[in-house]
Amino acid sequence: MKYIDEFRDGALARTLGARIAAEVEPGRSYRFMEFCGGHTHAISRYGLRELLPTAVRMIHGPGCPVCVLPIGRIDLAIGLALERAAIVCSYGDTMRVPASGGLSLMKAKARGGDIRMVYSAADALKIAAANPEREVVFLAIGFETTTPPTALVIRDAAARGLANFSVLCNHVLTPSAITHLLESAEVREFGSVPIDGFVGPAHVSIVIGSAPYEFFAEEYAKPVVIAGFEPLDLMQAVLMLVRQVNAGRAEVENEFTRAVTREGNRAAQAVVSEVFELRSSFEWRGLGAVPYSALKIRAAYSRFDAEQRFGLEYQPVPDHKQCECGAILRGVKQPADCRLFGTVCTPDSPMGSCMVSSEGACAAHYSYGRFRDVPGVTA
């Protein structure tokens, strides 16, 4: 298959669903976490849960970069705009994440902060070049997919001598978060669910390859199948996971062979390694402090590190007491389990980050699944 519509063939998806049902062992349950928010969105959008047998449960994971960004990191960016008169550049979804004091980047902009939505890190660099008299800070977020572009603009800023440009770095790492979910006593204290296997992320794996998942597949005996974002990709990945569980195997398999290799993108990995190094700890919303799960800017490029330039100190901030976003990111609860979902909390007025991004579990369920929560409604 080489065209998108071929990967969205309803008849083939139903055939795969029947095959999964046939291979599910009687009396056995299968709990698979789709780590990536893009997969969560696709599962909701295409109604894939309805094609799976009841023995197979898909569990949301913390793979939405906007969702896992803690309030305290947004507060730092707001402070740069309102208190330091910096131009703060951010991706669109991040603009609406609720922060402290009823603020968000968008609301801080309404209060006079010079906060600008950009489509890429390169856009932020252009703003810095056009405003040499102003400090320009790029709020960098995302997993391994968006890290190479940030590394490139930092390297470009150094080559061009743009002394007014810096990055507030919030790039996080997928394998570390998966390992934390499996072994952290803190996560178990928060509440967690048993997991039989993982649907590995697509875009992240294009960059890092499949090799980084091999350690925890072996160490924790959890199978991983890397999958693309289309319905047939995900259905095939679930079938592969069911077969691994039935056979007692725990291996890394690659369904997304048209884009992912074992080695990944070596050029992207090289530029990331040149500019960034590991942080010893980083707070994730819903997971707490996760060791060696994020990146910071290396000393050679420290003049472009906003945390060092402005002397920023991170302060943890608790989430809204009634918001269940943290539990949803760990797979403990579903969006409909939150008393705020669909009433107080909607995409137009989000109370938590899971409702902000289109990759968030709450936003996906609000758009495609909430009517299924009503008794008697099937679509």
mmCIF file of C-alpha atoms in Angstrom:
data_model
loop_
_atom_site.group_PDB
_atom_site.id
_atom_site.type_symbol
_atom_site.label_atom_id
_atom_site.label_comp_id
_atom_site.label_asym_id
_atom_site.label_seq_id
_atom_site.Cartn_x
_atom_site.Cartn_y
_atom_site.Cartn_z
ATOM 1 C CA MET A 1 0.000 0.000 0.000
ATOM 2 C CA LYS A 2 1.268 3.466 -0.824
ATOM 3 C CA TYR A 3 -1.734 5.829 -0.631
ATOM 4 C CA ILE A 4 -3.331 7.219 2.539
ATOM 5 C CA ASP A 5 -6.836 6.014 1.670
ATOM 6 C CA GLU A 6 -5.540 2.449 1.509
ATOM 7 C CA PHE A 7 -4.550 2.696 5.166
ATOM 8 C CA ARG A 8 -8.105 3.846 6.000
ATOM 9 C CA ASP A 9 -9.965 0.970 4.352
ATOM 10 C CA GLY A 10 -12.930 0.200 6.610
ATOM 11 C CA ALA A 11 -13.385 -3.359 5.375
ATOM 12 C CA LEU A 12 -9.741 -4.194 6.044
ATOM 13 C CA ALA A 13 -9.955 -2.597 9.494
ATOM 14 C CA ARG A 14 -12.981 -4.767 10.347
ATOM 15 C CA THR A 15 -11.130 -7.828 9.048
ATOM 16 C CA LEU A 16 -8.207 -7.023 11.338
ATOM 17 C CA GLY A 17 -10.646 -6.546 14.218
ATOM 18 C CA ALA A 18 -12.103 -9.993 13.549
ATOM 19 C CA ARG A 19 -8.612 -11.477 13.410
ATOM 20 C CA ILE A 20 -7.730 -9.875 16.772
ATOM 21 C CA ALA A 21 -10.955 -11.238 18.292
ATOM 22 C CA ALA A 22 -10.149 -14.698 16.962
ATOM 23 C CA GLU A 23 -6.665 -14.676 18.472
ATOM 24 C CA VAL A 24 -7.648 -13.317 21.889
ATOM 25 C CA GLU A 25 -7.419 -16.160 24.384
ATOM 26 C CA PRO A 26 -10.612 -16.918 26.346
ATOM 27 C CA GLY A 27 -10.635 -15.439 29.829
ATOM 28 C CA ARG A 28 -7.549 -13.312 29.195
ATOM 29 C CA SER A 29 -7.391 -9.499 29.227
ATOM 30 C CA TYR A 30 -4.962 -7.384 27.223
ATOM 31 C CA ARG A 31 -4.021 -3.864 28.313
ATOM 32 C CA PHE A 32 -1.999 -1.896 25.788
ATOM 33 C CA MET A 33 -0.857 1.700 26.253
ATOM 34 C CA GLU A 34 -0.629 3.930 23.221
ATOM 35 C CA PHE A 35 2.063 6.282 24.452
ATOM 36 C CA CYS A 36 1.696 8.852 21.655
ATOM 37 C CA GLY A 37 -1.040 11.478 21.694
ATOM 38 C CA GLY A 38 -1.310 11.161 17.918
ATOM 39 C CA HIS A 39 -2.318 7.537 18.377
ATOM 40 C CA THR A 40 -4.882 8.497 21.027
ATOM 41 C CA HIS A 41 -6.356 11.005 18.588
ATOM 42 C CA ALA A 42 -6.492 8.433 15.757
ATOM 43 C CA ILE A 43 -8.104 5.771 17.964
ATOM 44 C CA SER A 44 -10.881 8.212 18.902
ATOM 45 C CA ARG A 45 -11.256 9.764 15.452
ATOM 46 C CA TYR A 46 -11.639 6.462 13.603
ATOM 47 C CA GLY A 47 -13.649 4.643 16.294
ATOM 48 C CA LEU A 48 -11.100 1.858 16.598
ATOM 49 C CA ARG A 49 -12.219 0.830 20.084
ATOM 50 C CA GLU A 50 -15.496 -0.334 18.586
ATOM 51 C CA LEU A 51 -13.563 -2.685 16.301
ATOM 52 C CA LEU A 52 -11.626 -4.295 19.143
ATOM 53 C CA PRO A 53 -12.900 -7.125 21.360
ATOM 54 C CA THR A 54 -13.791 -6.212 24.926
ATOM 55 C CA ALA A 55 -10.793 -8.191 26.188
ATOM 56 C CA VAL A 56 -8.463 -5.617 24.581
ATOM 57 C CA ARG A 57 -8.258 -2.324 26.418
ATOM 58 C CA MET A 58 -6.378 0.650 24.994
ATOM 59 C CA ILE A 59 -4.921 2.916 27.688
ATOM 60 C CA HIS A 60 -3.985 6.567 27.189
ATOM 61 C CA GLY A 61 -0.335 7.391 27.849
ATOM 62 C CA PRO A 62 1.622 10.579 28.586
ATOM 63 C CA GLY A 63 2.648 11.112 24.987
ATOM 64 C CA CYS A 64 1.136 14.542 24.383
ATOM 65 C CA PRO A 65 3.912 17.143 24.857
ATOM 66 C CA VAL A 66 1.522 19.963 25.732
ATOM 67 C CA CYS A 67 -0.300 17.745 28.228
ATOM 68 C CA VAL A 68 2.770 16.727 30.225
ATOM 69 C CA LEU A 69 4.173 20.255 30.511
ATOM 70 C CA PRO A 70 3.717 21.272 34.166
ATOM 71 C CA ILE A 71 2.171 24.569 35.224
ATOM 72 C CA GLY A 72 5.428 25.871 36.662
ATOM 73 C CA ARG A 73 7.115 25.826 33.251
ATOM 74 C CA ILE A 74 4.313 27.928 31.734
ATOM 75 C CA ASP A 75 4.624 30.306 34.679
ATOM 76 C CA LEU A 76 8.301 30.856 33.817
ATOM 77 C CA ALA A 77 7.400 31.871 30.265
ATOM 78 C CA ILE A 78 4.625 34.194 31.448
ATOM 79 C CA GLY A 79 7.030 35.832 33.893
ATOM 80 C CA LEU A 80 9.525 36.491 31.094
ATOM 81 C CA ALA A 81 6.853 38.313 29.105
ATOM 82 C CA LEU A 82 5.167 40.269 31.894
ATOM 83 C CA GLU A 83 8.094 40.945 34.235
ATOM 84 C CA ARG A 84 11.149 40.924 31.955
ATOM 85 C CA ALA A 85 9.537 42.520 28.864
ATOM 86 C CA ALA A 86 10.805 39.707 26.655
ATOM 87 C CA ILE A 87 9.155 38.658 23.414
ATOM 88 C CA VAL A 88 8.051 35.097 24.140
ATOM 89 C CA CYS A 89 7.421 32.826 21.145
ATOM 90 C CA SER A 90 5.329 29.692 21.500
ATOM 91 C CA TYR A 91 3.531 27.035 19.510
ATOM 92 C CA GLY A 92 -0.220 27.541 19.274
ATOM 93 C CA ASP A 93 -1.404 24.782 21.630
ATOM 94 C CA THR A 94 0.885 25.958 24.416
ATOM 95 C CA MET A 95 -0.745 29.393 24.339
ATOM 96 C CA ARG A 96 -3.916 28.023 25.936
ATOM 97 C CA VAL A 97 -2.516 25.788 28.683
ATOM 98 C CA PRO A 98 -3.877 26.975 32.062
ATOM 99 C CA ALA A 99 -1.190 28.349 34.386
ATOM 100 C CA SER A 100 -1.154 29.922 37.859
ATOM 101 C CA GLY A 101 -3.511 32.697 38.897
ATOM 102 C CA GLY A 102 -6.035 31.958 36.174
ATOM 103 C CA LEU A 103 -3.503 32.942 33.525
ATOM 104 C CA SER A 104 -2.301 31.318 30.331
ATOM 105 C CA LEU A 105 0.090 32.608 27.714
ATOM 106 C CA MET A 106 -2.900 33.872 25.744
ATOM 107 C CA LYS A 107 -4.360 35.680 28.765
ATOM 108 C CA ALA A 108 -0.943 37.093 29.625
ATOM 109 C CA LYS A 109 -0.782 38.435 26.066
ATOM 110 C CA ALA A 110 -4.127 40.158 26.674
ATOM 111 C CA ARG A 111 -2.562 41.789 29.758
ATOM 112 C CA GLY A 112 0.143 43.350 27.630
ATOM 113 C CA GLY A 113 2.769 40.634 27.376
ATOM 114 C CA ASP A 114 4.485 40.430 23.991
ATOM 115 C CA ILE A 115 3.694 36.769 23.358
ATOM 116 C CA ARG A 116 3.621 35.528 19.800
ATOM 117 C CA MET A 117 2.436 32.274 18.276
ATOM 118 C CA VAL A 118 4.945 30.704 15.883
ATOM 119 C CA TYR A 119 4.815 27.652 13.641
ATOM 120 C CA SER A 120 8.473 26.710 14.033
ATOM 121 C CA ALA A 121 11.599 27.436 16.027
ATOM 122 C CA ALA A 122 12.963 29.138 12.908
ATOM 123 C CA ASP A 123 10.120 31.675 13.111
ATOM 124 C CA ALA A 124 11.287 32.665 16.600
ATOM 125 C CA LEU A 125 14.813 33.150 15.294
ATOM 126 C CA LYS A 126 13.490 35.458 12.559
ATOM 127 C CA ILE A 127 11.712 37.545 15.201
ATOM 128 C CA ALA A 128 14.967 37.850 17.142
ATOM 129 C CA ALA A 129 16.822 38.975 14.027
ATOM 130 C CA ALA A 130 14.128 41.571 13.295
ATOM 131 C CA ASN A 131 14.137 42.934 16.874
ATOM 132 C CA PRO A 132 17.798 43.222 17.925
ATOM 133 C CA GLU A 133 16.927 45.639 20.754
ATOM 134 C CA ARG A 134 14.571 43.104 22.429
ATOM 135 C CA GLU A 135 15.155 39.840 24.235
ATOM 136 C CA VAL A 136 13.389 37.031 22.347
ATOM 137 C CA VAL A 137 12.710 33.714 24.075
ATOM 138 C CA PHE A 138 11.474 30.585 22.323
ATOM 139 C CA LEU A 139 9.387 28.313 24.568
ATOM 140 C CA ALA A 140 10.597 24.949 23.288
ATOM 141 C CA ILE A 141 8.451 21.896 24.044
ATOM 142 C CA GLY A 142 8.070 18.434 22.644
ATOM 143 C CA PHE A 143 9.510 14.964 22.461
ATOM 144 C CA GLU A 144 12.398 13.805 20.290
ATOM 145 C CA THR A 145 10.490 14.828 17.153
ATOM 146 C CA THR A 146 10.714 18.581 17.752
ATOM 147 C CA THR A 147 14.111 18.623 19.459
ATOM 148 C CA PRO A 148 16.310 18.646 16.307
ATOM 149 C CA PRO A 149 14.744 21.881 14.939
ATOM 150 C CA THR A 150 15.385 23.600 18.280
ATOM 151 C CA ALA A 151 18.990 22.397 18.231
ATOM 152 C CA LEU A 152 19.414 23.741 14.714
ATOM 153 C CA VAL A 153 18.151 27.242 15.573
ATOM 154 C CA ILE A 154 20.421 27.427 18.631
ATOM 155 C CA ARG A 155 23.372 26.470 16.463
ATOM 156 C CA ASP A 156 22.251 28.990 13.830
ATOM 157 C CA ALA A 157 21.893 31.737 16.447
ATOM 158 C CA ALA A 158 25.446 31.056 17.586
ATOM 159 C CA ALA A 159 26.776 31.177 14.022
ATOM 160 C CA ARG A 160 24.950 34.469 13.349
ATOM 161 C CA GLY A 161 25.844 36.036 16.704
ATOM 162 C CA LEU A 162 22.231 36.749 17.681
ATOM 163 C CA ALA A 163 22.885 37.765 21.276
ATOM 164 C CA ASN A 164 19.220 38.588 21.995
ATOM 165 C CA PHE A 165 17.894 35.067 21.353
ATOM 166 C CA SER A 166 17.441 32.321 23.951
ATOM 167 C CA VAL A 167 15.460 29.123 24.473
ATOM 168 C CA LEU A 168 13.394 28.043 27.470
ATOM 169 C CA CYS A 169 13.978 24.329 26.967
ATOM 170 C CA ASN A 170 11.289 21.790 27.877
ATOM 171 C CA HIS A 171 12.199 18.936 25.543
ATOM 172 C CA VAL A 172 11.446 15.533 27.057
ATOM 173 C CA LEU A 173 12.366 11.941 26.242
ATOM 174 C CA THR A 174 10.026 9.061 25.482
ATOM 175 C CA PRO A 175 11.971 5.965 26.677
ATOM 176 C CA SER A 176 12.662 7.520 30.085
ATOM 177 C CA ALA A 177 8.969 8.208 30.632
ATOM 178 C CA ILE A 178 7.977 4.654 29.689
ATOM 179 C CA THR A 179 10.571 3.242 32.080
ATOM 180 C CA HIS A 180 9.288 5.561 34.820
ATOM 181 C CA LEU A 181 5.720 4.338 34.280
ATOM 182 C CA LEU A 182 6.880 0.759 34.706
ATOM 183 C CA GLU A 183 9.113 1.054 37.763
ATOM 184 C CA SER A 184 8.512 4.288 39.689
ATOM 185 C CA ALA A 185 7.212 3.920 43.236
ATOM 186 C CA GLU A 186 6.028 7.536 42.978
ATOM 187 C CA VAL A 187 3.839 6.711 39.974
ATOM 188 C CA ARG A 188 2.397 3.700 41.833
ATOM 189 C CA GLU A 189 1.629 6.010 44.751
ATOM 190 C CA PHE A 190 -0.167 8.419 42.412
ATOM 191 C CA GLY A 191 -2.043 5.472 40.917
ATOM 192 C CA SER A 192 -1.203 3.358 37.890
ATOM 193 C CA VAL A 193 -2.598 0.454 35.897
ATOM 194 C CA PRO A 194 -1.039 -2.829 34.779
ATOM 195 C CA ILE A 195 0.262 -2.665 31.217
ATOM 196 C CA ASP A 196 0.824 -5.701 28.988
ATOM 197 C CA GLY A 197 2.482 -3.880 26.103
ATOM 198 C CA PHE A 198 3.023 -0.583 24.319
ATOM 199 C CA VAL A 199 2.136 0.880 20.949
ATOM 200 C CA GLY A 200 5.380 2.720 20.253
ATOM 201 C CA PRO A 201 5.266 6.295 18.901
ATOM 202 C CA ALA A 202 5.686 6.961 15.205
ATOM 203 C CA HIS A 203 7.317 10.377 14.709
ATOM 204 C CA VAL A 204 9.581 9.981 17.743
ATOM 205 C CA SER A 205 10.784 6.622 16.437
ATOM 206 C CA ILE A 206 11.630 8.099 13.044
ATOM 207 C CA VAL A 207 14.215 10.215 14.881
ATOM 208 C CA ILE A 208 15.518 7.834 17.562
ATOM 209 C CA GLY A 209 14.863 4.510 15.812
ATOM 210 C CA SER A 210 13.524 1.347 17.422
ATOM 211 C CA ALA A 211 16.718 0.384 19.290
ATOM 212 C CA PRO A 212 16.116 2.574 22.414
ATOM 213 C CA TYR A 213 12.999 0.531 23.298
ATOM 214 C CA GLU A 214 14.875 -2.760 23.371
ATOM 215 C CA PHE A 215 16.221 -2.231 26.889
ATOM 216 C CA PHE A 216 12.906 -1.944 28.655
ATOM 217 C CA ALA A 217 11.307 -4.618 26.442
ATOM 218 C CA GLU A 218 13.973 -6.977 27.761
ATOM 219 C CA GLU A 219 14.264 -5.557 31.284
ATOM 220 C CA TYR A 220 10.534 -5.279 32.024
ATOM 221 C CA ALA A 221 9.248 -8.018 29.689
ATOM 222 C CA LYS A 222 6.825 -5.663 27.920
ATOM 223 C CA PRO A 223 6.357 -5.998 24.159
ATOM 224 C CA VAL A 224 6.513 -2.878 22.013
ATOM 225 C CA VAL A 225 5.142 -2.453 18.502
ATOM 226 C CA ILE A 226 5.973 0.833 16.769
ATOM 227 C CA ALA A 227 2.989 1.926 14.679
ATOM 228 C CA GLY A 228 2.006 4.588 12.193
ATOM 229 C CA PHE A 229 -0.979 6.878 12.701
ATOM 230 C CA GLU A 230 -3.463 5.400 10.243
ATOM 231 C CA PRO A 231 -6.292 3.035 11.301
ATOM 232 C CA LEU A 232 -4.764 -0.036 9.688
ATOM 233 C CA ASP A 233 -1.388 0.773 11.258
ATOM 234 C CA LEU A 234 -2.929 0.738 14.711
ATOM 235 C CA MET A 235 -5.095 -2.334 14.168
ATOM 236 C CA GLN A 236 -2.118 -4.269 12.840
ATOM 237 C CA ALA A 237 -0.015 -3.129 15.813
ATOM 238 C CA VAL A 238 -2.652 -4.384 18.259
ATOM 239 C CA LEU A 239 -2.732 -7.730 16.463
ATOM 240 C CA MET A 240 1.063 -7.963 16.719
ATOM 241 C CA LEU A 241 0.905 -7.154 20.446
ATOM 242 C CA VAL A 242 -1.778 -9.783 21.060
ATOM 243 C CA ARG A 243 0.374 -12.360 19.305
ATOM 244 C CA GLN A 244 3.415 -11.423 21.397
ATOM 245 C CA VAL A 245 1.455 -11.669 24.647
ATOM 246 C CA ASN A 246 -0.043 -15.023 23.638
ATOM 247 C CA ALA A 247 3.388 -16.393 22.798
ATOM 248 C CA GLY A 248 4.983 -15.041 25.958
ATOM 249 C CA ARG A 249 7.347 -12.839 23.958
ATOM 250 C CA ALA A 250 8.531 -9.331 24.823
ATOM 251 C CA GLU A 251 10.221 -7.856 21.778
ATOM 252 C CA VAL A 252 10.366 -4.587 19.873
ATOM 253 C CA GLU A 253 8.594 -4.967 16.539
ATOM 254 C CA ASN A 254 8.213 -2.324 13.869
ATOM 255 C CA GLU A 255 4.896 -2.082 12.059
ATOM 256 C CA PHE A 256 5.848 1.362 10.683
ATOM 257 C CA THR A 257 8.631 0.044 8.453
ATOM 258 C CA ARG A 258 7.883 2.582 5.745
ATOM 259 C CA ALA A 259 9.349 5.323 7.948
ATOM 260 C CA VAL A 260 11.141 3.833 10.988
ATOM 261 C CA THR A 261 14.465 1.991 11.096
ATOM 262 C CA ARG A 262 16.349 0.484 14.006
ATOM 263 C CA GLU A 263 19.024 3.215 13.863
ATOM 264 C CA GLY A 264 16.754 6.224 13.293
ATOM 265 C CA ASN A 265 17.880 9.536 11.858
ATOM 266 C CA ARG A 266 21.589 9.754 12.653
ATOM 267 C CA ALA A 267 21.938 13.346 11.395
ATOM 268 C CA ALA A 268 19.136 14.536 13.687
ATOM 269 C CA GLN A 269 20.599 12.619 16.620
ATOM 270 C CA ALA A 270 24.014 14.202 16.009
ATOM 271 C CA VAL A 271 22.783 17.815 16.104
ATOM 272 C CA VAL A 272 20.744 17.111 19.256
ATOM 273 C CA SER A 273 23.789 15.582 20.934
ATOM 274 C CA GLU A 274 25.909 18.589 19.959
ATOM 275 C CA VAL A 275 23.552 21.160 21.501
ATOM 276 C CA PHE A 276 21.798 19.311 24.342
ATOM 277 C CA GLU A 277 22.627 17.064 27.272
ATOM 278 C CA LEU A 278 20.529 15.196 29.830
ATOM 279 C CA ARG A 279 18.889 16.897 32.798
ATOM 280 C CA SER A 280 19.194 14.907 36.000
ATOM 281 C CA SER A 281 15.469 15.389 36.692
ATOM 282 C CA PHE A 282 12.412 17.045 35.148
ATOM 283 C CA GLU A 283 8.820 17.316 36.329
ATOM 284 C CA TRP A 284 6.115 15.814 34.130
ATOM 285 C CA ARG A 285 2.460 16.558 34.715
ATOM 286 C CA GLY A 286 0.898 13.399 36.094
ATOM 287 C CA LEU A 287 4.216 11.594 36.616
ATOM 288 C CA GLY A 288 6.084 13.833 39.026
ATOM 289 C CA ALA A 289 9.851 14.242 38.810
ATOM 290 C CA VAL A 290 11.239 11.814 36.234
ATOM 291 C CA PRO A 291 15.028 11.240 36.329
ATOM 292 C CA TYR A 292 17.023 11.765 33.142
ATOM 293 C CA SER A 293 13.863 12.343 31.127
ATOM 294 C CA ALA A 294 14.551 15.759 29.596
ATOM 295 C CA LEU A 295 17.247 17.824 27.935
ATOM 296 C CA LYS A 296 19.085 21.009 28.791
ATOM 297 C CA ILE A 297 21.371 23.189 26.692
ATOM 298 C CA ARG A 298 25.074 22.310 26.854
ATOM 299 C CA ALA A 299 27.606 24.705 28.363
ATOM 300 C CA ALA A 300 29.016 25.520 24.911
ATOM 301 C CA TYR A 301 25.657 27.095 24.029
ATOM 302 C CA SER A 302 24.671 28.267 27.515
ATOM 303 C CA ARG A 303 24.382 31.894 26.373
ATOM 304 C CA PHE A 304 21.207 30.780 24.567
ATOM 305 C CA ASP A 305 19.730 29.128 27.663
ATOM 306 C CA ALA A 306 16.918 31.333 28.971
ATOM 307 C CA GLU A 307 17.039 29.709 32.406
ATOM 308 C CA GLN A 308 20.653 30.775 32.844
ATOM 309 C CA ARG A 309 20.338 34.125 31.079
ATOM 310 C CA PHE A 310 17.462 35.285 33.268
ATOM 311 C CA GLY A 311 18.389 33.361 36.422
ATOM 312 C CA LEU A 312 15.108 31.408 36.385
ATOM 313 C CA GLU A 313 14.253 28.999 39.183
ATOM 314 C CA TYR A 314 11.565 26.418 38.621
ATOM 315 C CA GLN A 315 8.808 26.115 41.231
ATOM 316 C CA PRO A 316 6.348 23.192 41.090
ATOM 317 C CA VAL A 317 2.680 24.190 41.040
ATOM 318 C CA PRO A 318 -0.151 21.740 41.882
ATOM 319 C CA ASP A 319 -2.845 21.101 39.294
ATOM 320 C CA HIS A 320 -6.472 22.122 39.763
ATOM 321 C CA LYS A 321 -7.827 19.864 42.517
ATOM 322 C CA GLN A 322 -10.788 18.649 40.462
ATOM 323 C CA CYS A 323 -8.855 18.181 37.207
ATOM 324 C CA GLU A 324 -8.059 14.526 36.504
ATOM 325 C CA CYS A 325 -5.483 15.225 33.807
ATOM 326 C CA GLY A 326 -2.659 13.606 35.785
ATOM 327 C CA ALA A 327 -4.589 10.379 36.290
ATOM 328 C CA ILE A 328 -5.636 10.356 32.635
ATOM 329 C CA LEU A 329 -1.998 10.732 31.533
ATOM 330 C CA ARG A 330 -1.145 7.629 33.590
ATOM 331 C CA GLY A 331 -4.068 5.667 32.132
ATOM 332 C CA VAL A 332 -5.762 5.352 35.525
ATOM 333 C CA LYS A 333 -8.859 7.272 34.446
ATOM 334 C CA GLN A 334 -10.720 8.002 31.232
ATOM 335 C CA PRO A 335 -11.739 11.558 30.240
ATOM 336 C CA ALA A 336 -15.374 10.878 31.098
ATOM 337 C CA ASP A 337 -14.319 9.986 34.656
ATOM 338 C CA CYS A 338 -13.490 13.649 35.300
ATOM 339 C CA ARG A 339 -16.395 15.603 36.753
ATOM 340 C CA LEU A 340 -15.256 18.715 34.846
ATOM 341 C CA PHE A 341 -15.201 17.016 31.435
ATOM 342 C CA GLY A 342 -17.586 18.485 28.875
ATOM 343 C CA THR A 343 -19.163 20.945 31.312
ATOM 344 C CA VAL A 344 -16.720 23.272 33.052
ATOM 345 C CA CYS A 345 -13.849 21.939 30.925
ATOM 346 C CA THR A 346 -14.208 22.121 27.139
ATOM 347 C CA PRO A 347 -11.795 22.944 24.290
ATOM 348 C CA ASP A 348 -13.054 26.533 24.406
ATOM 349 C CA SER A 349 -12.444 26.846 28.157
ATOM 350 C CA PRO A 350 -9.953 24.149 29.190
ATOM 351 C CA MET A 351 -9.250 23.558 32.862
ATOM 352 C CA GLY A 352 -6.408 21.126 32.210
ATOM 353 C CA SER A 353 -3.810 20.547 29.543
ATOM 354 C CA CYS A 354 -5.391 17.288 28.299
ATOM 355 C CA MET A 355 -8.253 19.371 26.887
ATOM 356 C CA VAL A 356 -5.967 21.907 25.189
ATOM 357 C CA SER A 357 -3.962 20.028 22.587
ATOM 358 C CA SER A 358 -5.662 18.127 19.777
ATOM 359 C CA GLU A 359 -3.435 15.212 20.866
ATOM 360 C CA GLY A 360 -4.765 15.341 24.423
ATOM 361 C CA ALA A 361 -6.983 12.466 25.510
ATOM 362 C CA CYS A 362 -9.758 14.771 26.738
ATOM 363 C CA ALA A 363 -9.790 16.870 23.564
ATOM 364 C CA ALA A 364 -9.870 13.729 21.402
ATOM 365 C CA HIS A 365 -12.711 12.223 23.405
ATOM 366 C CA TYR A 366 -14.627 15.507 23.401
ATOM 367 C CA SER A 367 -14.370 15.725 19.603
ATOM 368 C CA TYR A 368 -15.053 12.110 18.688
ATOM 369 C CA GLY A 369 -16.181 10.010 21.626
ATOM 370 C CA ARG A 370 -18.278 11.876 24.155
ATOM 371 C CA PHE A 371 -21.602 10.987 22.537
ATOM 372 C CA ARG A 372 -20.783 7.312 23.056
ATOM 373 C CA ASP A 373 -20.908 7.986 26.807
ATOM 374 C CA VAL A 374 -24.647 8.660 26.533
ATOM 375 C CA PRO A 375 -26.747 5.491 27.039
ATOM 376 C CA GLY A 376 -28.390 4.373 23.792
ATOM 377 C CA VAL A 377 -26.141 6.487 21.552
ATOM 378 C CA THR A 378 -23.781 4.505 19.309
ATOM 379 C CA ALA A 379 -22.354 7.217 17.056
#
